[in-house]
mmCIF file with all atom_site columns, C-alpha atoms in Angstrom:
data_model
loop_
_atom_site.group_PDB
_atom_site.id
_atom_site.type_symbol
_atom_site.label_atom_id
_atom_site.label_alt_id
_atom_site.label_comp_id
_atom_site.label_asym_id
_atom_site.label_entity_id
_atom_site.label_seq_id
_atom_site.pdbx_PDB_ins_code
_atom_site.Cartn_x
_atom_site.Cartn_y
_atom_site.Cartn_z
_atom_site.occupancy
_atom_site.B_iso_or_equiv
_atom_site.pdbx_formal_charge
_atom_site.auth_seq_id
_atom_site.auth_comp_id
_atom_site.auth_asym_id
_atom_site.auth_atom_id
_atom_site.pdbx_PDB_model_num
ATOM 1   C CA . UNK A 1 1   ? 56.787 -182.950 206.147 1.00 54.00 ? 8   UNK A CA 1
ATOM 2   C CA . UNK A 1 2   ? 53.093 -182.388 205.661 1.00 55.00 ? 9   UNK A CA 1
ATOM 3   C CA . UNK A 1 3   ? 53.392 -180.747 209.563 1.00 53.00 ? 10  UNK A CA 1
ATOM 4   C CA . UNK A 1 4   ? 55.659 -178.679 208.118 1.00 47.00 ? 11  UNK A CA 1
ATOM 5   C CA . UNK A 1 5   ? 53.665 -177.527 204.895 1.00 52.00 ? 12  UNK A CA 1
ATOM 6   C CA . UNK A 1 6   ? 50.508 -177.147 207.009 1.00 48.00 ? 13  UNK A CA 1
ATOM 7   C CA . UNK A 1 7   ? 52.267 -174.599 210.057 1.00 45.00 ? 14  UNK A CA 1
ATOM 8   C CA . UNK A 1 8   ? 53.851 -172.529 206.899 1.00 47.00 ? 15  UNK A CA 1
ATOM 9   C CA . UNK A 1 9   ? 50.105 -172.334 205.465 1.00 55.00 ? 16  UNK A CA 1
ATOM 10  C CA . UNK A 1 10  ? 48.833 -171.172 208.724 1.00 56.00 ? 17  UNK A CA 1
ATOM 11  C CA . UNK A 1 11  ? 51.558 -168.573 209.372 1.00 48.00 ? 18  UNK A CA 1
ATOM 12  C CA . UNK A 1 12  ? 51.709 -167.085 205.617 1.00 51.00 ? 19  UNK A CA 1
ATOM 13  C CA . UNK A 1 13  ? 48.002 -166.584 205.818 1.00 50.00 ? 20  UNK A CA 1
ATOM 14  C CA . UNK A 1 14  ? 48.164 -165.083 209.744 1.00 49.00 ? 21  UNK A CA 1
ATOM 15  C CA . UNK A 1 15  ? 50.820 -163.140 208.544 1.00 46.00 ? 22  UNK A CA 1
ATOM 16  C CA . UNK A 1 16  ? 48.764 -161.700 204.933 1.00 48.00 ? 23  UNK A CA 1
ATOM 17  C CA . UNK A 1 17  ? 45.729 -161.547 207.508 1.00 49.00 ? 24  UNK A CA 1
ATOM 18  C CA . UNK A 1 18  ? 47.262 -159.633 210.146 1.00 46.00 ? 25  UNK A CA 1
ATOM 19  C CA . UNK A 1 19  ? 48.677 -156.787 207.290 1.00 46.00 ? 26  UNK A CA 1
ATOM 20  C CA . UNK A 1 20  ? 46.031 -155.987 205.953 1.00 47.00 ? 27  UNK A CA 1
ATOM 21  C CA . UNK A 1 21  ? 46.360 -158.079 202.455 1.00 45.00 ? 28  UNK A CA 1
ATOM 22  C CA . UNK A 1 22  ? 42.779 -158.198 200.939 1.00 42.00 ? 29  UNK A CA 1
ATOM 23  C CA . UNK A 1 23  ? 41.682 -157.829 197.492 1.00 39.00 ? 30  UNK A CA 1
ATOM 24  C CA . UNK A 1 24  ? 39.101 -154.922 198.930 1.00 40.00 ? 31  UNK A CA 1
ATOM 25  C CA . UNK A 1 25  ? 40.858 -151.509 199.005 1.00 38.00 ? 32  UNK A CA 1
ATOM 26  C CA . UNK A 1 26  ? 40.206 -148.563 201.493 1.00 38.00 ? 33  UNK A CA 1
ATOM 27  C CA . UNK A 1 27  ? 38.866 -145.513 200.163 1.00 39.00 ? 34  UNK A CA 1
ATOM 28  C CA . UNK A 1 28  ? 41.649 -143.019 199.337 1.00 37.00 ? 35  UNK A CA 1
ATOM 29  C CA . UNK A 1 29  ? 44.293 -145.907 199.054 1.00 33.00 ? 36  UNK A CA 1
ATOM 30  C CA . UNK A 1 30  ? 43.987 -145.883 194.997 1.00 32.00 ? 37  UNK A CA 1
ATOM 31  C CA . UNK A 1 31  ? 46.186 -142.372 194.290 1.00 35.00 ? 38  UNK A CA 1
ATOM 32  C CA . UNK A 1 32  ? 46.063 -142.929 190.741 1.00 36.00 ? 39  UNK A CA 1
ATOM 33  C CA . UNK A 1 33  ? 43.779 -143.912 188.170 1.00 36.00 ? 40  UNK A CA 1
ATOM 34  C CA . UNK A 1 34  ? 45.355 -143.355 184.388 1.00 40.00 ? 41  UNK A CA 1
ATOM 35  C CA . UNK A 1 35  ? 48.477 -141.533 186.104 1.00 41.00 ? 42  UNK A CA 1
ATOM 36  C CA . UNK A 1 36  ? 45.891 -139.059 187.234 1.00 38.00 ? 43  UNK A CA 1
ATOM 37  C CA . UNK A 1 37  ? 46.489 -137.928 190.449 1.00 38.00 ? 44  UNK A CA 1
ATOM 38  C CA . UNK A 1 38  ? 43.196 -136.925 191.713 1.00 38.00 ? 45  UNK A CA 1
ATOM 39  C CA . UNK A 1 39  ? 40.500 -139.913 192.320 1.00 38.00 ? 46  UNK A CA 1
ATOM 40  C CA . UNK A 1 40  ? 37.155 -139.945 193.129 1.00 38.00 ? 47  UNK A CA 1
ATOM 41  C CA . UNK A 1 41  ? 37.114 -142.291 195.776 1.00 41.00 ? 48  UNK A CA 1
ATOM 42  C CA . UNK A 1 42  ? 38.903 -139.836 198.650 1.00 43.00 ? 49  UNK A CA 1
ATOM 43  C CA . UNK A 1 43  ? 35.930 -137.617 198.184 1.00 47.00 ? 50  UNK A CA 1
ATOM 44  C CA . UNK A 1 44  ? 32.629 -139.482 197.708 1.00 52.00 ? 51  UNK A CA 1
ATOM 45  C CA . UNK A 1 45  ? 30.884 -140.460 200.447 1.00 62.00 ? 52  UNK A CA 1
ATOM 46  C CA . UNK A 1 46  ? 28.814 -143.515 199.578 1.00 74.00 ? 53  UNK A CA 1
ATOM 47  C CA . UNK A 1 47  ? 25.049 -142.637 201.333 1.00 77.00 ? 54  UNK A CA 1
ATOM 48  C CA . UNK A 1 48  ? 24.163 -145.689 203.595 1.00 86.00 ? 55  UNK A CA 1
ATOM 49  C CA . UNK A 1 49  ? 21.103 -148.217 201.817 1.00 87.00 ? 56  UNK A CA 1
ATOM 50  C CA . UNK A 1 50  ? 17.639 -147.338 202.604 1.00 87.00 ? 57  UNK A CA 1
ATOM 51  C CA . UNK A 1 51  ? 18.558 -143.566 203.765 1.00 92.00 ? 58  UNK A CA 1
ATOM 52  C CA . UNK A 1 52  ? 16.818 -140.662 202.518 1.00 93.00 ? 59  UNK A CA 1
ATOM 53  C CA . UNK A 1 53  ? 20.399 -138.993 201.468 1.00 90.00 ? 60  UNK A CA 1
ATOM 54  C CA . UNK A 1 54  ? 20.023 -142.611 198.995 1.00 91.00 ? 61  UNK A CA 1
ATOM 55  C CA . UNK A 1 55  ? 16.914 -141.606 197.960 1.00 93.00 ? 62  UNK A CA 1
ATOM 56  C CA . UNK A 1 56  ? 17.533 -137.872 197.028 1.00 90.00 ? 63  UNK A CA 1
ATOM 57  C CA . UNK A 1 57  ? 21.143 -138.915 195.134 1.00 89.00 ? 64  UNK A CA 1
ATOM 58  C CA . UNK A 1 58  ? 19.069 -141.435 192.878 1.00 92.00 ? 65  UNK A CA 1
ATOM 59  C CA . UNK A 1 59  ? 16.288 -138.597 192.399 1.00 92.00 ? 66  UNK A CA 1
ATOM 60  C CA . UNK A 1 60  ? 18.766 -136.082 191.003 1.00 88.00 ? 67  UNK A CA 1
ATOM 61  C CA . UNK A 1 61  ? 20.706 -138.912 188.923 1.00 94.00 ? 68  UNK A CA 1
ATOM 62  C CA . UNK A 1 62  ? 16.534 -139.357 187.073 1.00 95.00 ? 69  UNK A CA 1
ATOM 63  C CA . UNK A 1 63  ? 15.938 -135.904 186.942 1.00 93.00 ? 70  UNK A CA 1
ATOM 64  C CA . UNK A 1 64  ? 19.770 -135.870 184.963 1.00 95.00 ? 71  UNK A CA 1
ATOM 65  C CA . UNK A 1 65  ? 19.918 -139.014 182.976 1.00 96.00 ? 72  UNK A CA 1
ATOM 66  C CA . UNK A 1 66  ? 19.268 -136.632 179.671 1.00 96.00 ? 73  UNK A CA 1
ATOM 67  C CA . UNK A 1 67  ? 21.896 -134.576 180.129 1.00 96.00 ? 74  UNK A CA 1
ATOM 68  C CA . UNK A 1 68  ? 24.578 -137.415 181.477 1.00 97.00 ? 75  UNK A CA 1
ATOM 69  C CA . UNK A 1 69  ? 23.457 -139.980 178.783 1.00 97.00 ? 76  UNK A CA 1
ATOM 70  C CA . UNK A 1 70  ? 24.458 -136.619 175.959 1.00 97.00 ? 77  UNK A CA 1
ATOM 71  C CA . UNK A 1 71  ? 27.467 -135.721 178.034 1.00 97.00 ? 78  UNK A CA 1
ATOM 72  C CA . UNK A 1 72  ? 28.464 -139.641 177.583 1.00 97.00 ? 79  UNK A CA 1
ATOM 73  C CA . UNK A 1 73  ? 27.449 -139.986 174.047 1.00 96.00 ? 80  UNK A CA 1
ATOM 74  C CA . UNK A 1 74  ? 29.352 -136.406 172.960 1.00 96.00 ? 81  UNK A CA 1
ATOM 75  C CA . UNK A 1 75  ? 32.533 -137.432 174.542 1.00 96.00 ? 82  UNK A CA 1
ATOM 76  C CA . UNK A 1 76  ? 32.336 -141.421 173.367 1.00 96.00 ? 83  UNK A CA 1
ATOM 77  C CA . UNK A 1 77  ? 31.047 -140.766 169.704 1.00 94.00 ? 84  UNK A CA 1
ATOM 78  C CA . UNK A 1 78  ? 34.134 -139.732 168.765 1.00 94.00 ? 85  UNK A CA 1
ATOM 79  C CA . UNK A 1 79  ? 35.958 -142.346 169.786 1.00 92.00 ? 86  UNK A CA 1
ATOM 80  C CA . UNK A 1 80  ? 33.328 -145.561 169.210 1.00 93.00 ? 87  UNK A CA 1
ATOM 81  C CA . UNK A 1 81  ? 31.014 -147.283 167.071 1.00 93.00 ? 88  UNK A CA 1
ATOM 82  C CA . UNK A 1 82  ? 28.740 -148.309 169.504 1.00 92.00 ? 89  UNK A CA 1
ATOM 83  C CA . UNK A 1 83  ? 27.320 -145.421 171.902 1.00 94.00 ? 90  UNK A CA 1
ATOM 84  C CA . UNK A 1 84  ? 28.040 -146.264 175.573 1.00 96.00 ? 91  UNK A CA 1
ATOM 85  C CA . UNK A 1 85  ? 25.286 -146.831 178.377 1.00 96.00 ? 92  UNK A CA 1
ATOM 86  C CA . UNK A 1 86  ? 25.742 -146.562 182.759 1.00 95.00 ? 93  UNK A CA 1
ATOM 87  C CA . UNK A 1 87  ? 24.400 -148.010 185.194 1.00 94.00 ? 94  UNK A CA 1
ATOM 88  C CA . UNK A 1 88  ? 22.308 -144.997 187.258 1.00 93.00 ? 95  UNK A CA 1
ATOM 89  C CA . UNK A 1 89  ? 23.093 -147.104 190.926 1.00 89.00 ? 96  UNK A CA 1
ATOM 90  C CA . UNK A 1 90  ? 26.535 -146.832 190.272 1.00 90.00 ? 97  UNK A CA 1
ATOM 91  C CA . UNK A 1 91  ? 26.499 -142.869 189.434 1.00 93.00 ? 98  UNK A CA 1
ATOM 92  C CA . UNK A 1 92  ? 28.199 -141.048 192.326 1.00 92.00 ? 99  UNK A CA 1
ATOM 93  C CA . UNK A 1 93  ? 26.811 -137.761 193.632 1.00 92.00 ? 100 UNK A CA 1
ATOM 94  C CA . UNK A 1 94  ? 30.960 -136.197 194.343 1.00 94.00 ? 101 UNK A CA 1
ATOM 95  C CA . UNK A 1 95  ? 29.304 -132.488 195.707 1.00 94.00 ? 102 UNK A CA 1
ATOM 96  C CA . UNK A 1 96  ? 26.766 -130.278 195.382 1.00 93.00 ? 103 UNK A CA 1
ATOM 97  C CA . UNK A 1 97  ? 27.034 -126.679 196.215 1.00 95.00 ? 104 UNK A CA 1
ATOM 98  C CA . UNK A 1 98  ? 25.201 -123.391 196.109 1.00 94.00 ? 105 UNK A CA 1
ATOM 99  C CA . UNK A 1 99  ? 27.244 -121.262 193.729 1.00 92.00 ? 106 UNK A CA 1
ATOM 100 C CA . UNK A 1 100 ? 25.050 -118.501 194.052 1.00 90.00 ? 107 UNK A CA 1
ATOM 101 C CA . UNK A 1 101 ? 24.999 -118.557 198.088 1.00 91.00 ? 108 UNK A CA 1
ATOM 102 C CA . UNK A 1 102 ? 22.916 -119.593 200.446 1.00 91.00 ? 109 UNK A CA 1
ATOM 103 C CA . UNK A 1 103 ? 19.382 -120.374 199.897 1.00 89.00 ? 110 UNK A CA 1
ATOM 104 C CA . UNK A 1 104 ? 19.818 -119.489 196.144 1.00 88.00 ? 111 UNK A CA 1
ATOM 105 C CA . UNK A 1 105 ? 17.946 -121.914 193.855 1.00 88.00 ? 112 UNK A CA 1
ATOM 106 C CA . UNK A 1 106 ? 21.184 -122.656 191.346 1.00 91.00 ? 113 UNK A CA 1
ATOM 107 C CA . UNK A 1 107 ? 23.456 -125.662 191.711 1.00 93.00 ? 114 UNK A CA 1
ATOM 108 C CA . UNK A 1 108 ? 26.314 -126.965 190.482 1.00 94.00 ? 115 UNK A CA 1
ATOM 109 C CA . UNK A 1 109 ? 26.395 -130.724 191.198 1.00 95.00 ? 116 UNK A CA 1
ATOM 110 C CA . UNK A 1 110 ? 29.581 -132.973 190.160 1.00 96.00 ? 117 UNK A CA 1
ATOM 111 C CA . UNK A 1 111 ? 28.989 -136.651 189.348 1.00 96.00 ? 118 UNK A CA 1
ATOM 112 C CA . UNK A 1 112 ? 31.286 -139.568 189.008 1.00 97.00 ? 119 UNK A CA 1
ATOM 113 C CA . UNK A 1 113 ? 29.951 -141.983 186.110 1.00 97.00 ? 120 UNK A CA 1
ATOM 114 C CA . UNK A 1 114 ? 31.265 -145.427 185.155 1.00 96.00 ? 121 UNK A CA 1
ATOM 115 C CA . UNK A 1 115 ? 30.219 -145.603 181.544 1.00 96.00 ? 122 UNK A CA 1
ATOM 116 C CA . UNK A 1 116 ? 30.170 -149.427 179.358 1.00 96.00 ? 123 UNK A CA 1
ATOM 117 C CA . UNK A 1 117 ? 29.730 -150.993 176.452 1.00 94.00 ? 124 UNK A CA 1
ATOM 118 C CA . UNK A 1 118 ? 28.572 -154.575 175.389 1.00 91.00 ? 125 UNK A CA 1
ATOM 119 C CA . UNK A 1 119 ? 27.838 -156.778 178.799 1.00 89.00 ? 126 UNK A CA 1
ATOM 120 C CA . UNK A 1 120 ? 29.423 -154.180 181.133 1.00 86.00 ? 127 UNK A CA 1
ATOM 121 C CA . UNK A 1 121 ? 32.405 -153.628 180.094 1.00 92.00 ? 128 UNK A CA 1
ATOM 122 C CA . UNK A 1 122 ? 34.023 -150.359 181.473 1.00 93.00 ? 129 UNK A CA 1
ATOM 123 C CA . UNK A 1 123 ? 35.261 -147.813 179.365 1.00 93.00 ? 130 UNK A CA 1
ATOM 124 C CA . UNK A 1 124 ? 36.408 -145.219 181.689 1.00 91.00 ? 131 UNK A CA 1
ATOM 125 C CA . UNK A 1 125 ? 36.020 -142.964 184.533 1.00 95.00 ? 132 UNK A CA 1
ATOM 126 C CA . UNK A 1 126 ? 34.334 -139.673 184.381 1.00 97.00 ? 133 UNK A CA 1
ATOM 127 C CA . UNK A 1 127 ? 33.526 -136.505 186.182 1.00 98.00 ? 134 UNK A CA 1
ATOM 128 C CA . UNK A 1 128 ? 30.459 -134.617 185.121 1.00 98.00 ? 135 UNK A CA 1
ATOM 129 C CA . UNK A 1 129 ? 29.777 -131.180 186.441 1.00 97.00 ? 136 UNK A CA 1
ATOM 130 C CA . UNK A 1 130 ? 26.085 -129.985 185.899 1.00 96.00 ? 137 UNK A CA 1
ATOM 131 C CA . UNK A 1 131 ? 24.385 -126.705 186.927 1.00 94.00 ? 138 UNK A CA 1
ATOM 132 C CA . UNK A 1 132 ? 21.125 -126.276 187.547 1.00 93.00 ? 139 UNK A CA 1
ATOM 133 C CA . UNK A 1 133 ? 18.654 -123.415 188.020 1.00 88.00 ? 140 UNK A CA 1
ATOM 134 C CA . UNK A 1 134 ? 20.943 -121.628 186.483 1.00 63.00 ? 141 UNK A CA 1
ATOM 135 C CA . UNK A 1 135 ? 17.887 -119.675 183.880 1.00 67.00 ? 142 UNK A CA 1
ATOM 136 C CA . UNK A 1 136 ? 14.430 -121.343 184.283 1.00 68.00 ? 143 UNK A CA 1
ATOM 137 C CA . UNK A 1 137 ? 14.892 -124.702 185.971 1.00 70.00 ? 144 UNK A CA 1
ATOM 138 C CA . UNK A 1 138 ? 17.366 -125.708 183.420 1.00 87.00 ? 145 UNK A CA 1
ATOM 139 C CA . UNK A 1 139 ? 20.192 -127.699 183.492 1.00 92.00 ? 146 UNK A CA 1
ATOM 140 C CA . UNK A 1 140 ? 23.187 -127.482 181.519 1.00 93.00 ? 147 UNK A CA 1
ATOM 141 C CA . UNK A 1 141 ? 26.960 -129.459 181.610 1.00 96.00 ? 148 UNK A CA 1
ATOM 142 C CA . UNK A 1 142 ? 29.524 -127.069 181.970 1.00 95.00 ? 149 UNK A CA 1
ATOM 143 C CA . UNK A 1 143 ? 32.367 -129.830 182.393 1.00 97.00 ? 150 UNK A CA 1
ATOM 144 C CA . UNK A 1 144 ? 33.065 -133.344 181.269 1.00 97.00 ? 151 UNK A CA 1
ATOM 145 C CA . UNK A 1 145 ? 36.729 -134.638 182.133 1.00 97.00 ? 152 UNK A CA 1
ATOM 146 C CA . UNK A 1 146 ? 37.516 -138.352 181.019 1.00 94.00 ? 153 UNK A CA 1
ATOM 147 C CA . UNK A 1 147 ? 39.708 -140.633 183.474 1.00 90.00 ? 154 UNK A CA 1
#
């Protein structure tokens, strides 16, 4: 009997193994988040540890923490007591174009934030869309959509 119980083990988990059952899901697998049909995950490309691509996304995320921490506060006042806070390592830098065209000093960078409250506990999903450069060096949010 325990023979038994043992071989049906082993083949249940060769079986989950061999069909890809994990708890980790591939990017682009998750087609919904809210019953939104757009996600952020099919379009981000998460820059590799160390590189300089790293380096420049965390630069822009300090050089925008003002303007993400009022985009976050404006959208989350309404709705809370306590003003949310994120995490700047898990900001996402989604694109960054030249709306202006090439080698024109204006940008228009979209960001995927992760706001919380309390110990880290997640509120939402949201895309931020900042330009930049768009006057004297300044940067403004044009868009702020909640997931």
């Amino acid at each position: 009997m325990k023979k038994l119980i043992y071989l049906l083990i082993i083949c249940g988990l060769l079986v989950a193994n061999t069909t890809g059952c994990s708890s980790k899901a591939e990017p682009g697998v998750l087609k919904a988040v809210n019953g939104n049909a757009a996600t952020f995950s099919e379009s981000t490309n998460k820059a590799p540890e160390q590189s300089k691509e790293e380096l420049y996304q965390d630069i822009f995320v300090t050089l925008l923490d003002p303007y993400i921490k009022k985009a976050i506060n404006d959208y989350y006042g309404q709705f809370l007591t306590t003003l949310p806070n994120y995490s700047p390592e898990y900001v996402e830098v989604i694109d960054i174009t030249r709306p202006m065209g090439y080698r024109s000093f204006s940008f228009k960078i979209k960001l995927q934030v992760k706001p919380y409250v309390g110990p880290h506990v997640d509120i939402g999903m949201d895309q931020l869309t900042i330009r930049v450069g768009s006057g004297e060096g300044e940067a403004k949010v044009e868009r702020f959509e909640h997931y």
